Coordinates of N, CA and C in Angstrom, one line a residue:
R1 N 20.5 -6.4 -15.5 CA 19.8 -5.2 -15.7 C 20.1 -4.5 -17.0
R2 N 19.1 -4.1 -17.8 CA 19.3 -3.4 -19.0 C 19.8 -2.0 -18.7
P3 N 21.0 -1.7 -19.4 CA 21.5 -0.3 -19.2 C 20.6 0.7 -19.8
R4 N 20.4 1.9 -19.3 CA 19.6 3.0 -19.7 C 20.5 4.1 -19.9
H5 N 20.5 4.6 -21.2 CA 21.4 5.7 -21.5 C 20.8 6.5 -22.7
R6 N 21.4 7.5 -23.2 CA 20.8 8.3 -24.3 C 20.8 7.5 -25.5
L7 N 21.5 6.4 -25.8 CA 21.5 5.6 -26.9 C 20.5 4.5 -26.9
D8 N 20.0 4.1 -25.8 CA 19.1 2.9 -25.6 C 18.0 2.9 -26.7
G9 N 17.9 1.8 -27.4 CA 16.9 1.5 -28.3 C 16.8 2.4 -29.5
S10 N 17.9 3.1 -29.8 CA 17.9 4.0 -30.9 C 18.3 3.2 -32.3
A11 N 18.9 2.1 -32.2 CA 19.2 1.5 -33.4 C 19.0 0.0 -33.6
H12 N 18.7 -0.7 -32.5 CA 18.6 -2.3 -32.6 C 17.3 -2.5 -31.9
I13 N 16.9 -3.7 -32.2 CA 15.6 -4.3 -31.6 C 16.1 -5.4 -30.6
V14 N 15.4 -5.2 -29.4 CA 15.7 -6.2 -28.4 C 14.3 -6.5 -27.7
A15 N 13.9 -7.8 -27.8 CA 12.7 -8.3 -27.3 C 11.4 -7.5 -27.9
G16 N 11.5 -7.3 -29.2 CA 10.6 -6.6 -29.9 C 10.4 -5.1 -29.8
Q17 N 11.4 -4.6 -29.1 CA 11.4 -3.1 -28.7 C 12.6 -2.4 -29.4
G18 N 12.5 -1.3 -29.9 CA 13.6 -0.4 -30.4 C 13.4 -0.1 -31.9
S19 N 14.5 0.2 -32.5 CA 14.5 0.5 -33.9 C 15.2 -0.6 -34.8
P20 N 14.6 -0.9 -36.0 CA 15.2 -2.0 -36.8 C 16.4 -1.4 -37.6
F21 N 16.8 -0.1 -37.4 CA 18.0 0.4 -38.1 C 19.2 -0.5 -38.2
G22 N 19.6 -1.0 -37.0 CA 20.7 -2.0 -36.9 C 20.2 -3.4 -36.8
P23 N 21.1 -4.3 -36.7 CA 20.8 -5.7 -36.5 C 19.9 -6.0 -35.2
A24 N 19.0 -6.9 -35.3 CA 18.4 -7.3 -34.0 C 19.4 -8.0 -33.1
L25 N 19.1 -7.8 -31.8 CA 20.1 -8.2 -30.9 C 19.7 -9.5 -30.1
D26 N 18.5 -9.9 -30.2 CA 18.0 -11.1 -29.6 C 18.9 -12.3 -30.0
G27 N 19.4 -13.1 -29.0 CA 20.2 -14.3 -29.2 C 21.7 -14.0 -29.6
I28 N 22.1 -12.6 -29.5 CA 23.4 -12.4 -30.0 C 24.5 -13.0 -29.1
A29 N 24.2 -13.2 -27.8 CA 25.2 -13.8 -26.9 C 25.3 -15.3 -27.1
A30 N 24.3 -15.8 -27.7 CA 24.4 -17.3 -28.1 C 25.2 -17.5 -29.4
A31 N 25.0 -16.5 -30.3 CA 25.6 -16.7 -31.6 C 27.0 -16.0 -31.7
K32 N 27.4 -15.2 -30.9 CA 28.8 -14.5 -30.9 C 29.5 -14.5 -29.6
D33 N 30.7 -14.7 -29.5 CA 31.4 -14.6 -28.2 C 31.7 -13.2 -27.7
A34 N 32.2 -13.2 -26.4 CA 32.4 -12.0 -25.8 C 33.4 -11.0 -26.5
A35 N 34.4 -11.6 -27.1 CA 35.5 -10.8 -27.8 C 34.7 -10.1 -29.0
Y36 N 33.9 -10.8 -29.7 CA 33.1 -10.3 -30.9 C 32.3 -9.1 -30.4
L37 N 31.6 -9.3 -29.3 CA 30.7 -8.3 -28.8 C 31.4 -7.0 -28.5
R38 N 32.6 -7.2 -27.8 CA 33.4 -6.1 -27.4 C 33.9 -5.4 -28.6
Q39 N 34.4 -6.1 -29.5 CA 35.0 -5.4 -30.7 C 33.8 -4.7 -31.5
S40 N 32.6 -5.3 -31.5 CA 31.4 -4.8 -32.2 C 31.1 -3.3 -31.6
V41 N 31.2 -3.3 -30.2 CA 30.7 -2.1 -29.5 C 31.9 -1.0 -29.6
L42 N 33.0 -1.4 -29.5 CA 34.2 -0.5 -29.6 C 34.7 -0.1 -31.0
E43 N 34.6 -1.1 -31.9 CA 35.1 -0.8 -33.3 C 34.1 -1.4 -34.2
P44 N 32.9 -0.7 -34.4 CA 31.8 -1.2 -35.2 C 32.0 -1.5 -36.7
N45 N 33.1 -1.0 -37.2 CA 33.5 -1.3 -38.5 C 34.4 -2.4 -38.8
A46 N 34.8 -3.0 -37.7 CA 35.8 -4.1 -37.8 C 35.2 -5.2 -38.5
R47 N 33.9 -5.5 -38.2 CA 33.1 -6.7 -38.8 C 31.6 -6.2 -38.9
I48 N 31.2 -6.2 -40.2 CA 29.7 -5.8 -40.4 C 28.9 -7.0 -40.2
A49 N 27.8 -6.9 -39.5 CA 26.9 -8.0 -39.4 C 26.4 -8.7 -40.6
D50 N 26.3 -9.9 -40.6 CA 25.6 -10.6 -41.8 C 24.3 -10.0 -42.2
G51 N 24.1 -9.8 -43.5 CA 22.8 -9.4 -43.9 C 22.4 -7.9 -43.6
F52 N 23.5 -7.1 -43.0 CA 23.3 -5.8 -42.9 C 23.5 -4.9 -44.1
A53 N 22.6 -4.0 -44.3 CA 22.6 -3.3 -45.7 C 23.8 -2.5 -45.9
F54 N 24.4 -2.0 -44.9 CA 25.5 -0.9 -45.1 C 26.8 -1.7 -45.3
S55 N 27.8 -1.1 -46.1 CA 29.1 -1.6 -46.2 C 30.0 -1.2 -45.0
A56 N 29.6 -0.1 -44.3 CA 30.4 0.4 -43.2 C 29.2 0.7 -42.1
S57 N 29.5 0.5 -40.9 CA 28.6 0.7 -39.8 C 28.3 2.2 -39.7
P58 N 27.0 2.5 -39.4 CA 26.8 3.9 -39.1 C 26.8 4.2 -37.6
M59 N 26.9 3.1 -36.8 CA 27.2 3.2 -35.4 C 28.6 3.8 -35.1
P60 N 28.6 4.8 -34.2 CA 30.0 5.3 -33.9 C 30.6 4.3 -32.8
P61 N 32.0 4.4 -32.7 CA 32.6 3.6 -31.6 C 32.0 4.1 -30.2
M62 N 31.4 3.1 -29.6 CA 30.7 3.5 -28.3 C 31.8 4.0 -27.2
G63 N 33.0 3.5 -27.4 CA 34.0 4.1 -26.4 C 34.2 5.5 -26.5
L64 N 33.8 6.2 -27.6 CA 33.9 7.7 -27.7 C 32.7 8.4 -27.1
L65 N 31.6 7.6 -26.9 CA 30.3 8.3 -26.4 C 30.0 7.9 -25.0
L66 N 30.4 6.7 -24.6 CA 30.1 6.2 -23.3 C 31.3 6.2 -22.3
T67 N 31.1 6.2 -21.1 CA 32.2 6.0 -20.1 C 32.6 4.5 -20.2
P68 N 33.7 4.3 -19.6 CA 34.1 2.9 -19.5 C 33.2 1.9 -18.8
Q69 N 32.6 2.5 -17.7 CA 31.6 1.7 -17.1 C 30.3 1.4 -17.9
E70 N 29.9 2.5 -18.6 CA 28.8 2.3 -19.4 C 29.1 1.2 -20.5
V71 N 30.2 1.3 -21.1 CA 30.6 0.2 -22.0 C 30.5 -1.2 -21.4
E72 N 31.1 -1.3 -20.2 CA 31.0 -2.7 -19.6 C 29.5 -2.9 -19.2
D73 N 28.7 -2.1 -19.0 CA 27.3 -2.3 -18.7 C 26.6 -2.8 -19.9
V74 N 26.9 -2.2 -21.0 CA 26.3 -2.6 -22.3 C 26.7 -4.0 -22.7
L75 N 28.1 -4.3 -22.5 CA 28.5 -5.6 -22.8 C 28.0 -6.6 -21.9
A76 N 27.8 -6.4 -20.6 CA 27.1 -7.2 -19.6 C 25.7 -7.5 -20.1
F77 N 24.9 -6.5 -20.5 CA 23.6 -6.6 -20.9 C 23.7 -7.6 -22.3
L78 N 24.5 -7.2 -23.1 CA 24.5 -8.0 -24.5 C 24.7 -9.5 -24.2
G79 N 25.6 -9.7 -23.2 CA 25.9 -11.1 -22.7 C 24.7 -11.8 -22.2
T80 N 23.7 -11.1 -21.7 CA 22.4 -11.9 -21.3 C 21.5 -12.2 -22.5
L81 N 21.8 -11.8 -23.6 CA 20.9 -11.9 -24.8 C 21.1 -13.3 -25.4
K82 N 20.7 -14.3 -24.8 CA 20.9 -15.7 -25.2 C 19.7 -16.2 -25.9

């Protein structure tokens, strides 16, 4: 199930919907492992996505904005994007 929260669709494209501000997420689970996805959500400046125009991520650390359960829900959703 796709998580629904105040940040949903605000920065990434999934299945043709959302904003192209950040990298598209289609296929992310096939390209990156769970540890990478977790780090990207919790520490977005640790690694900047290839081809991304910024030298630092404008995305805030999601652990500061979301509950631990919401973080896990986002990660579970990202894991389905193969």
